[in-house]
Amino acid sequence: MSKKNASSVKQSSQKASAVIPSVDQSLVIRRRLFWMLSIAAFLLFAPTIGHGFVLDDIAVIENNRFVQEGFGGIPDLFSTFYWKGFWDANAGLYRPLSMVMFAIEWAISANNPAIHHFINVFLYALTIGVLFKLLLKLLPTYSIWVSFAIALIFMVHPSHTEVVANIKSRDEILCFLFFLLTFLSLLKARSGKPIDAVKTALLFFACLLSKEAGVMYLPIFGLYFWMAKKESIGSVLKKSLPLIVITGAWLILHQQVIHADPTPPIQYGYHDNSLIACEDGSRYATGIGVLGRYILEVVAPLNLSYDYSYNQIPCLSFTSLPVIGTLLVLILSTLIVVKTRKSKPEIAFGILFFFVSIALVTNIFSLIGTTYANRLIYAPSLGIIISFVLGIFILFKAQQSEKWQSGAILVSTLIGILFSVQTIQRNKAWESNTTLFTADVQNSPNSARVQFNYGVLKMNTDERDSSVIRQEWLLAASSFKKAISIDSLDAGSYTNLGVVSYRLNQLEQSVRYTQKAINLNPTDTSLYANLGDAYFALKNYDKAGEALKKGVQWKDASVSHYKRYGISLFNLKQYDQAITVFKKGLQKFPNDTEIASNLGNTYGAAGIYEKAGQTFETIYNQDSSNVNALRLLITSYGQAGNQDKVKQYSSFLK
């Protein structure tokens, strides 16, 4: 008996020792995969650390007065709406968390985009690691390689480049990261432990302070516990109660901040969201088409762009193929959810995750400040990726392939490689406004804004070679014309086309385009200055004077505008008015010798010789090397009969 017991104990010990290494091995693999994904995510986007400020980075960081105050600006960032530090555009947004981080980073290293890019890349790498951990919790009955494949494809998805490479999109990263942490906290929460509920609520509050769209994660938590965990609705509501309470507190805070500022809500136009130009029925159809485009982008992220505004995505009808296709996908998705809700609830959850999290930005239920954006697919794409990867793994297993798992991993890896190549290329586009505008004029050729921005880029070329400069200006003109062909009410493109035409010495065209800009925006005094310059170059002094009369009222009117206005009046022999203009110009630009000379000449032409002499005398006393002023003052005083002055200054004329 003792031998048998000893043997039995020995065998049990051997069995135990056989189990423990496998558990340890599993933990080791998980840790290695966690670090592999996190490091790979960092390396993938590390090149963006050397990029500059791009697009809205200027508004939220580089030229944001609250951010530039560093730590001192934090109270203002918490108490004002999102854009307040740059401009009075109350869009109903309150996202202080990312802004506070920008202020702290600015305090550490002012006007240094590298520190902001580094933090973005680091946070993204952290997000991928946390996502992998969460997936292991969400999919406990599936192979570890399922979670790895999902995290891998999500990590390298090209659409996420905008989120990481554009510093402004820190709000997207933070909101999603805190959502993942909240989900993990919910899964780990111990029943009856208030500290766990508080921790979970605070994490979700951080998500909401990062971006308003975080509120759509609230039903997602409930869906998972109801569908995948088979919990009752009562249990789900009880578990979600701390999150519901904190969401209510956030909503009160959000509304107080937004409505405390006297700035009226911003009114978006069709150039911001092209659906505003659609009729009511067409608006809903186009919103459905936008949803379909988001679905397609997750699957095939091609022709990515920083902008899809008017009229890259035109108005659609319910008979349009994109709308019909989207409705068919919705029907198919519904059928898959119904079929898998009980047998494979994780697939159903992934599909619902996508549709719930994308709902607010499709423009179906309410119009937002943009037509479409790559960054808006960031979090929702996870849902489709979850369902797709699970489907691939299940498909291979259902075919009873001996290497089903290896085959599924191979498919996921190939997708990851293809996406990685695209992402690396897309990273390069986000280096600067120059690289981005140049790349995306090909990707969004029907966006008036994209054409306008590319035109501005070419118009303000840094080239030095005159022949190259001319070619750049011609490209600018072509781009502005394309913008106008897309949006005939684009005053900015008409304005710049007038300027470029002027530089190209196409004066009649400059007049025509500038006049169209004035017709669209008659209160812009700078346009009258431009129009006056063109008429002046055409020697049409009558119309030049008429335009420049309004043009010099522009706050940035230059000394040249005053000169041309005065010279136009001079050529029309309206000397008294010319004198008034030159005097005003001289008051604004007291050190400009040319405008002073113009004033002296006008006095002379008007027969006011004494004042002409005094004017040239002042010029000469300021610059005794100005021999021309000396001659003119002697001549003027001579005609005025002031021989004392003539005698005094004639001795200097040698």
XYZ file of C-alpha atoms in Angstrom:
654
model
C 0.000 0.000 0.000
C 2.735 2.423 0.909
C 4.515 1.704 -2.381
C 1.347 2.175 -4.294
C 0.633 5.457 -2.502
C 4.139 6.628 -3.096
C 3.853 5.715 -6.737
C 0.504 7.459 -6.936
C 1.941 10.583 -5.379
C 4.881 10.427 -7.727
C 2.620 10.139 -10.773
C 0.474 13.021 -9.589
C 3.584 15.055 -9.087
C 4.727 14.194 -12.576
C 1.365 15.225 -14.036
C 1.471 18.498 -12.155
C 4.991 19.185 -13.350
C 3.809 18.507 -16.913
C 1.022 21.084 -16.658
C 2.930 23.955 -15.039
C 5.476 24.465 -17.861
C 2.664 24.723 -20.442
C 0.999 27.465 -18.403
C 4.305 29.284 -17.993
C 4.995 28.877 -21.687
C 1.634 30.452 -22.529
C 2.394 33.455 -20.323
C 5.808 33.839 -21.921
C 4.290 33.794 -25.410
C 1.718 36.396 -24.411
C 4.368 38.682 -22.990
C 6.545 38.291 -26.074
C 3.653 38.984 -28.411
C 2.660 42.013 -26.321
C 6.134 43.518 -26.616
C 6.471 42.472 -30.236
C 3.275 44.310 -31.187
C 4.056 47.396 -29.078
C 7.606 47.757 -30.383
C 6.527 47.093 -33.970
C 3.834 49.782 -33.656
C 6.417 52.274 -32.391
C 8.910 51.426 -35.137
C 6.242 51.592 -37.842
C 5.404 55.200 -37.008
C 8.790 56.303 -35.632
C 9.640 58.129 -38.900
C 6.812 60.593 -38.169
C 8.706 61.892 -35.121
C 10.780 64.005 -37.484
C 7.733 65.535 -39.157
C 6.551 69.102 -38.671
C 3.255 70.750 -37.759
C 0.585 69.908 -40.342
C -2.976 71.152 -40.949
C -4.834 71.698 -37.647
C -1.601 71.257 -35.651
C -1.148 74.982 -36.245
C -4.499 75.767 -34.603
C -4.241 73.452 -31.599
C -0.509 73.819 -30.906
C 1.738 76.139 -32.900
C -0.492 79.223 -32.825
C -2.694 78.357 -29.844
C -2.259 81.027 -27.179
C -3.348 78.774 -24.300
C -0.966 75.989 -25.304
C 1.863 78.497 -25.710
C 1.359 79.565 -22.083
C 2.434 76.078 -21.042
C 1.337 75.184 -17.517
C -0.217 78.625 -17.154
C -2.687 77.890 -19.937
C -4.083 74.704 -18.375
C -6.957 76.424 -16.473
C -8.128 78.090 -19.692
C -7.936 74.810 -21.602
C -10.180 73.144 -19.023
C -12.679 75.992 -18.937
C -13.110 76.855 -22.640
C -14.261 75.159 -25.802
C -11.815 73.305 -28.058
C -10.792 76.033 -30.548
C -10.862 78.989 -28.147
C -7.090 79.396 -27.939
C -6.850 79.944 -31.692
C -10.117 81.406 -32.968
C -13.716 82.000 -31.909
C -15.246 78.946 -33.553
C -17.604 77.418 -31.028
C -18.276 74.080 -32.683
C -19.688 72.584 -29.485
C -16.455 70.664 -28.852
C -14.845 70.234 -25.432
C -11.673 68.121 -25.511
C -9.334 69.451 -22.847
C -7.235 66.337 -22.210
C -5.184 66.374 -25.418
C -4.875 70.174 -25.257
C -3.504 70.032 -21.711
C -0.942 67.474 -22.841
C 0.097 69.789 -25.691
C 0.544 72.656 -23.202
C 2.747 70.528 -20.933
C 4.824 69.358 -23.888
C 5.169 72.975 -25.069
C 6.393 73.963 -21.598
C 9.030 71.216 -21.784
C 10.145 72.035 -25.339
C 8.514 75.041 -26.981
C 7.686 75.026 -30.685
C 9.190 71.579 -31.150
C 6.916 69.250 -33.145
C 9.193 66.277 -32.423
C 8.116 66.005 -28.773
C 4.443 65.970 -29.753
C 5.016 63.415 -32.510
C 7.000 61.220 -30.116
C 4.166 61.199 -27.587
C 1.667 60.324 -30.326
C 3.778 57.385 -31.487
C 4.374 56.223 -27.906
C 0.675 56.383 -27.039
C -0.202 54.486 -30.205
C 2.302 51.744 -29.351
C 0.819 51.587 -25.842
C -2.671 51.375 -27.352
C -1.718 48.371 -29.471
C -0.288 46.589 -26.445
C -3.385 47.291 -24.359
C -5.606 46.223 -27.267
C -3.835 42.848 -27.417
C -4.367 42.359 -23.689
C -8.038 43.267 -23.984
C -8.564 40.923 -26.924
C -7.165 38.049 -24.883
C -9.821 38.811 -22.287
C -12.610 39.286 -24.820
C -11.794 36.092 -26.751
C -10.749 33.595 -24.049
C -12.006 30.551 -25.969
C -10.023 31.373 -29.105
C -6.376 30.797 -29.903
C -3.944 33.461 -28.741
C -3.083 33.921 -32.415
C -6.569 35.252 -33.110
C -5.972 38.166 -30.742
C -2.504 38.636 -32.208
C -3.832 38.735 -35.788
C -6.555 41.265 -34.886
C -4.085 43.543 -33.087
C -1.575 43.196 -35.948
C -4.016 44.171 -38.704
C -5.399 47.026 -36.613
C -1.870 48.250 -35.878
C -0.766 48.480 -39.523
C -4.022 49.722 -41.034
C -3.142 52.631 -43.381
C -6.190 54.672 -42.371
C -4.695 55.061 -38.908
C -1.760 57.039 -40.282
C -3.653 60.300 -39.949
C -4.356 59.556 -36.287
C -0.688 59.068 -35.445
C 1.038 61.397 -37.912
C -1.293 64.367 -37.388
C -0.580 65.568 -33.839
C -4.029 67.123 -33.565
C -5.542 63.620 -33.640
C -4.178 62.937 -30.161
C -7.838 63.189 -29.120
C -8.594 60.051 -31.169
C -5.695 58.108 -29.640
C -6.512 59.103 -26.065
C -10.229 58.421 -26.336
C -9.678 54.956 -27.777
C -6.871 54.132 -25.328
C -9.005 55.062 -22.326
C -11.894 53.072 -23.801
C -9.663 49.984 -23.924
C -8.476 50.588 -20.365
C -12.067 51.064 -19.208
C -13.059 47.796 -20.858
C -10.168 45.971 -19.198
C -11.105 47.489 -15.861
C -14.721 46.358 -16.301
C -13.615 42.804 -17.059
C -11.309 42.725 -14.043
C -13.689 44.499 -11.660
C -14.552 42.565 -8.516
C -18.182 42.439 -7.493
C -18.936 44.625 -4.494
C -15.635 46.516 -4.636
C -16.366 50.268 -4.885
C -12.730 51.057 -5.666
C -12.983 49.075 -8.913
C -16.144 50.914 -9.922
C -14.478 54.290 -9.216
C -11.391 53.334 -11.202
C -13.495 52.229 -14.159
C -15.599 55.402 -14.067
C -12.533 57.661 -13.945
C -10.955 55.891 -16.908
C -14.142 56.387 -18.919
C -14.308 60.032 -17.827
C -10.811 60.490 -19.282
C -12.095 58.954 -22.526
C -14.967 61.448 -22.650
C -12.655 64.382 -21.886
C -10.576 63.303 -24.869
C -13.405 63.263 -27.417
C -17.194 63.470 -27.343
C -17.599 60.383 -29.544
C -16.487 58.320 -26.542
C -20.101 58.382 -25.376
C -20.866 55.785 -28.075
C -18.699 53.268 -26.243
C -21.252 53.122 -23.439
C -23.690 50.828 -25.296
C -20.754 48.770 -26.594
C -19.850 47.682 -23.049
C -23.423 46.543 -22.500
C -23.572 44.705 -25.813
C -20.532 42.624 -24.966
C -21.711 41.517 -21.534
C -25.211 40.804 -22.848
C -24.175 38.972 -26.020
C -20.830 37.344 -25.274
C -21.128 36.879 -21.515
C -24.856 36.036 -21.615
C -25.594 38.338 -18.687
C -29.086 39.608 -18.028
C -30.078 43.150 -18.913
C -30.445 43.910 -15.218
C -26.917 42.696 -14.521
C -25.550 44.680 -17.454
C -27.259 47.867 -16.245
C -25.919 47.360 -12.745
C -22.404 46.876 -14.078
C -22.750 49.930 -16.292
C -24.218 52.192 -13.605
C -20.912 53.906 -12.636
C -20.272 54.626 -16.311
C -23.770 56.005 -16.794
C -23.357 58.289 -13.783
C -19.974 59.601 -14.903
C -21.348 60.137 -18.422
C -24.127 62.265 -16.951
C -21.581 64.305 -14.977
C -19.466 64.775 -18.095
C -22.471 65.872 -20.118
C -23.338 68.564 -17.554
C -19.729 69.800 -17.534
C -19.585 69.746 -21.334
C -22.738 71.819 -21.714
C -21.686 74.315 -19.056
C -18.374 75.009 -20.777
C -19.898 75.250 -24.251
C -22.759 77.550 -23.236
C -20.749 79.659 -20.791
C -18.932 81.305 -23.686
C -20.857 84.115 -25.431
C -19.496 83.044 -28.826
C -22.455 81.823 -30.904
C -22.315 78.258 -32.271
C -20.440 77.937 -35.531
C -22.532 77.519 -38.652
C -21.001 74.957 -40.984
C -21.326 75.443 -44.726
C -21.350 73.033 -47.648
C -17.599 73.623 -48.093
C -17.118 71.992 -44.651
C -19.682 69.238 -45.083
C -20.847 68.719 -48.652
C -24.035 66.995 -47.445
C -25.328 70.432 -46.490
C -25.695 71.069 -50.232
C -27.835 67.934 -50.656
C -31.625 67.986 -50.594
C -33.305 66.315 -47.606
C -33.872 62.906 -49.184
C -30.541 63.005 -50.942
C -28.847 63.965 -47.678
C -29.902 60.698 -46.029
C -28.980 58.691 -49.111
C -25.548 60.332 -49.209
C -25.100 59.615 -45.494
C -25.723 55.941 -46.234
C -23.201 56.175 -49.058
C -20.681 57.688 -46.639
C -21.240 54.726 -44.310
C -20.575 52.376 -47.205
C -17.389 54.239 -47.997
C -16.197 53.782 -44.412
C -16.883 50.040 -44.638
C -14.978 49.873 -47.908
C -12.054 51.824 -46.451
C -11.615 49.302 -43.648
C -11.406 46.504 -46.202
C -9.542 48.357 -48.974
C -7.881 51.566 -47.702
C -7.069 53.152 -51.071
C -6.714 56.800 -52.161
C -6.506 58.081 -48.591
C -6.717 61.845 -48.222
C -6.642 64.562 -45.590
C -9.815 66.058 -47.064
C -13.007 64.846 -48.732
C -14.976 68.076 -48.719
C -17.083 69.549 -51.514
C -17.443 67.860 -53.949
C -15.247 64.786 -53.565
C -18.269 62.890 -52.286
C -21.224 64.127 -54.367
C -24.870 63.987 -53.361
C -26.439 60.561 -53.963
C -29.945 59.216 -54.421
C -31.417 55.998 -53.100
C -31.025 54.534 -56.582
C -27.268 55.221 -56.639
C -25.094 52.102 -56.721
C -23.056 53.089 -53.609
C -26.296 53.486 -51.620
C -27.798 50.239 -52.898
C -24.513 48.436 -52.196
C -24.386 49.835 -48.656
C -27.989 48.797 -47.962
C -27.189 45.276 -49.160
C -24.166 45.175 -46.837
C -26.407 46.350 -43.975
C -28.880 43.555 -44.701
C -26.061 41.001 -44.908
C -24.556 42.295 -41.670
C -27.917 42.004 -39.941
C -28.282 38.417 -41.102
C -24.782 37.563 -39.855
C -25.512 39.143 -36.488
C -28.756 37.170 -36.142
C -27.068 33.926 -37.228
C -23.977 34.259 -35.021
C -25.484 36.029 -32.003
C -25.716 32.799 -30.024
C -23.238 30.439 -31.683
C -20.395 32.929 -32.322
C -21.393 36.062 -30.379
C -17.946 37.645 -30.773
C -18.499 37.955 -34.535
C -21.890 39.585 -33.968
C -20.337 41.856 -31.345
C -17.600 42.954 -33.775
C -20.158 43.929 -36.414
C -22.293 45.839 -33.918
C -19.162 47.485 -32.485
C -18.464 48.975 -35.899
C -21.964 50.259 -36.589
C -22.488 51.699 -33.105
C -19.120 53.482 -32.924
C -19.368 54.882 -36.478
C -22.991 56.027 -36.191
C -22.343 59.627 -35.124
C -19.952 60.470 -37.979
C -21.864 59.039 -40.956
C -23.992 62.212 -41.275
C -27.096 60.003 -41.420
C -28.555 61.011 -38.062
C -27.044 64.478 -37.737
C -24.595 66.576 -39.752
C -21.107 67.089 -38.349
C -18.320 69.480 -39.305
C -16.846 67.273 -42.011
C -18.065 65.110 -44.872
C -15.685 62.225 -44.306
C -12.288 61.654 -42.703
C -9.789 58.789 -42.424
C -9.293 59.466 -38.720
C -12.971 58.762 -38.020
C -12.545 55.106 -39.006
C -9.821 54.620 -36.360
C -11.763 53.018 -33.503
C -14.722 51.636 -35.512
C -12.389 49.657 -37.792
C -11.619 47.368 -34.860
C -15.127 45.899 -35.052
C -14.822 44.826 -38.689
C -11.293 43.519 -38.119
C -12.494 41.397 -35.179
C -15.303 39.863 -37.219
C -13.090 39.351 -40.270
C -10.227 37.644 -38.420
C -12.599 35.431 -36.428
C -14.310 34.488 -39.684
C -10.984 33.574 -41.297
C -9.889 31.395 -38.391
C -13.282 29.701 -38.160
C -13.344 29.150 -41.936
C -9.990 27.393 -41.941
C -10.995 25.239 -39.002
C -14.350 24.380 -40.583
C -12.517 23.025 -43.623
C -10.766 20.544 -41.334
C -7.369 21.621 -42.638
C -4.525 20.054 -40.671
C -2.815 23.399 -40.557
C -5.911 25.533 -40.247
C -4.333 27.792 -37.649
C -1.152 28.290 -39.676
C -3.224 29.063 -42.778
C -5.295 31.672 -40.961
C -2.160 33.239 -39.491
C -0.602 33.308 -42.963
C -3.623 35.158 -44.422
C -3.554 37.663 -41.552
C 0.185 38.152 -41.955
C -0.096 38.786 -45.693
C -2.771 41.396 -45.054
C -0.530 42.906 -42.397
C 2.397 43.133 -44.815
C 0.289 44.757 -47.549
C -1.124 47.282 -45.076
C 2.328 47.965 -43.643
C 3.701 48.929 -47.060
C 0.789 51.321 -47.557
C 1.215 52.792 -44.089
C 4.933 53.422 -44.605
C 4.151 55.281 -47.818
C 1.311 57.209 -46.210
C 3.601 58.251 -43.349
C 5.758 60.099 -45.865
C 2.794 62.119 -47.116
C 2.194 63.537 -43.635
C 5.689 65.002 -43.285
C 4.527 68.561 -44.021
C 1.746 70.524 -45.655
C 3.860 70.534 -48.812
C 4.122 66.744 -49.043
C 0.512 66.239 -47.964
C -1.012 68.737 -50.386
C 1.097 67.364 -53.224
C 0.150 63.744 -52.529
C -3.554 64.239 -51.968
C -4.305 66.410 -54.979
C -4.160 63.042 -56.755
C -6.229 61.224 -54.128
C -9.028 63.812 -53.824
C -9.024 65.599 -57.180
C -12.692 66.566 -56.880
C -12.312 68.397 -53.589
C -12.328 72.167 -54.106
C -10.424 72.605 -50.845
C -7.693 70.178 -51.884
C -7.300 71.976 -55.212
C -7.255 75.347 -53.425
C -4.592 74.248 -50.926
C -2.415 72.825 -53.695
C -2.810 76.073 -55.616
C -1.705 78.097 -52.589
C 1.298 75.803 -52.214
C 2.387 76.418 -55.807
C 1.509 80.096 -55.643
C 3.854 80.609 -52.673
C 6.722 78.599 -54.138
C 10.213 78.878 -52.644
C 11.879 78.412 -56.011
C 14.462 80.993 -57.124
C 14.726 80.266 -60.833
C 12.350 82.633 -62.663
C 11.395 80.038 -65.280
C 10.597 77.477 -62.560
C 8.629 80.077 -60.621
C 6.520 80.767 -63.691
C 5.781 77.058 -64.106
C 4.762 76.849 -60.439
C 2.420 79.816 -60.887
C 0.886 78.168 -63.943
C 0.257 75.028 -61.874
C -1.306 77.201 -59.185
C -3.598 78.851 -61.728
C -4.618 75.458 -63.093
C -5.445 74.195 -59.608
C -7.492 77.284 -58.729
C -9.424 76.896 -61.981
C -10.194 73.273 -61.067
C -11.392 74.434 -57.654
C -13.715 76.953 -59.310
C -15.017 74.328 -61.733
C -15.957 72.244 -58.673
C -17.309 75.130 -56.600
C -18.331 78.197 -58.579
C -18.806 80.119 -55.308
C -15.229 79.614 -54.126
C -14.224 83.241 -53.503
C -10.782 82.238 -52.241
C -9.846 80.551 -55.506
C -11.090 83.529 -57.532
C -9.015 85.820 -55.307
C -5.827 83.815 -55.665
C -6.396 83.274 -59.367
C -6.539 87.053 -59.715
C -3.221 87.381 -57.870
C -1.503 84.633 -59.891
C -2.779 86.109 -63.156
C -1.352 89.474 -62.095
C 2.039 87.869 -61.428
C 1.893 86.170 -64.814
C 1.132 89.581 -66.374
C -2.274 88.343 -67.503
C -3.817 91.617 -66.401
C -7.211 91.382 -68.068
C -7.722 87.947 -66.496
C -6.579 89.288 -63.151
C -9.245 92.005 -63.329
C -11.922 89.494 -64.324
C -11.173 86.979 -61.565
C -10.746 89.619 -58.882
C -14.037 91.234 -59.831
C -15.752 87.838 -59.453
C -14.198 87.487 -56.020
C -15.558 90.937 -55.113
C -19.012 89.966 -56.325
C -18.909 86.979 -53.946
C -17.359 88.902 -51.050
C -17.972 92.654 -51.483
C -16.911 93.570 -47.931
C -13.328 92.329 -48.363
C -11.326 95.536 -48.891
C -8.176 93.595 -49.792
C -9.871 92.577 -53.037
C -10.282 96.203 -54.075
C -6.566 96.723 -53.461
C -5.802 93.799 -55.781
C -8.231 95.075 -58.387
C -6.694 98.545 -58.236
C -3.212 97.114 -58.756
C -4.360 95.290 -61.888
C -6.098 98.362 -63.321
C -3.032 100.476 -62.513
C -0.817 98.052 -64.446
C -3.249 98.390 -67.352
C -2.888 102.191 -67.007
C -6.627 102.453 -66.505
C -6.171 105.158 -63.871
C -9.832 105.999 -63.565
C -10.854 102.475 -62.500
C -7.597 102.036 -60.557
C -8.393 105.107 -58.467
C -11.970 103.975 -57.939
C -10.831 100.547 -56.692
C -7.886 101.772 -54.622
C -10.095 104.295 -52.831
C -11.617 101.248 -51.094
C -8.383 99.265 -51.203
C -6.442 101.631 -48.923
C -9.103 101.051 -46.262
C -7.743 97.512 -45.933
C -5.886 97.182 -42.643
C -2.916 95.587 -44.409
C -2.816 98.055 -47.290
C 0.816 98.620 -48.295
C 2.660 101.794 -49.199
C 2.431 100.668 -52.824
C -1.340 100.881 -52.679
C -1.166 104.476 -51.470
C 1.390 105.306 -54.172
C -0.680 103.767 -56.953
C -3.845 105.409 -55.697
C -2.156 108.791 -55.532
C -0.425 108.376 -58.909
C -3.740 107.385 -60.492
C -5.300 110.618 -59.208
C -2.217 112.533 -60.320
C -2.538 111.177 -63.870
C -6.192 112.171 -63.823
C -5.004 115.679 -62.789
C -6.994 115.412 -59.549
C -4.124 117.000 -57.636
C -5.943 117.975 -54.453
C -7.171 114.426 -53.941
C -3.748 113.017 -54.813
C -2.138 115.299 -52.198
C -4.584 114.004 -49.567
C -3.781 110.388 -50.426
C -0.003 110.910 -50.387
C -0.222 112.714 -47.043
C -2.214 109.840 -45.525
C 0.276 107.383 -46.958
C 3.135 109.408 -45.502
C 1.476 109.386 -42.089
C 1.270 105.613 -42.206
C 4.713 105.121 -43.766
C 6.724 108.185 -42.610
C 10.102 106.814 -43.722
C 9.152 106.128 -47.330
C 11.083 108.596 -49.481
C 9.247 107.738 -52.699
C 5.812 108.619 -51.407
C 7.221 111.865 -50.015
C 8.681 112.671 -53.434
C 5.310 111.919 -55.010
C 3.742 114.398 -52.615
C 6.321 117.053 -53.541
C 5.782 116.502 -57.263
C 2.021 116.751 -56.823
C 2.404 120.044 -54.952
C 4.528 121.259 -57.855
C 2.009 120.126 -60.476
C -0.729 121.871 -58.532
C 1.324 125.081 -58.486
C 1.839 124.993 -54.719
C 5.583 125.546 -55.076
C 6.405 126.605 -51.540
C 4.978 123.371 -50.088
C 6.721 121.426 -52.820
C 10.004 123.020 -51.790
C 9.351 122.284 -48.113
C 8.583 118.649 -48.911
C 11.795 118.145 -50.903
C 13.743 120.062 -48.251
C 12.549 117.583 -45.630
C 13.626 114.683 -47.826
C 17.077 116.213 -48.403
C 17.615 116.990 -44.706
C 16.893 113.347 -43.918
C 19.300 112.168 -46.627
C 21.908 114.667 -47.817
C 23.059 112.224 -50.520
C 19.720 112.572 -52.304
C 20.866 114.969 -55.058
C 17.552 114.674 -56.929
C 15.646 115.988 -53.914
C 18.186 118.850 -53.679
C 17.615 119.842 -57.287
C 13.837 119.665 -56.922
C 13.797 121.742 -53.759
C 15.895 124.455 -55.447
C 13.600 124.415 -58.491
C 10.455 124.495 -56.346
C 11.681 127.357 -54.152
C 12.786 129.208 -57.284
C 9.291 128.947 -58.771
C 7.865 130.044 -55.442
C 10.141 133.104 -55.506
C 11.947 132.104 -52.328
C 15.456 133.228 -53.339
C 16.849 132.860 -49.830
C 16.220 129.128 -49.938
C 17.541 128.910 -53.471
C 20.751 130.673 -52.455
C 21.054 128.567 -49.260
C 20.870 125.200 -51.046
C 22.491 126.080 -54.370
C 25.879 126.051 -52.669
C 25.402 122.332 -51.968
C 24.795 121.575 -55.620
C 28.272 120.945 -56.918
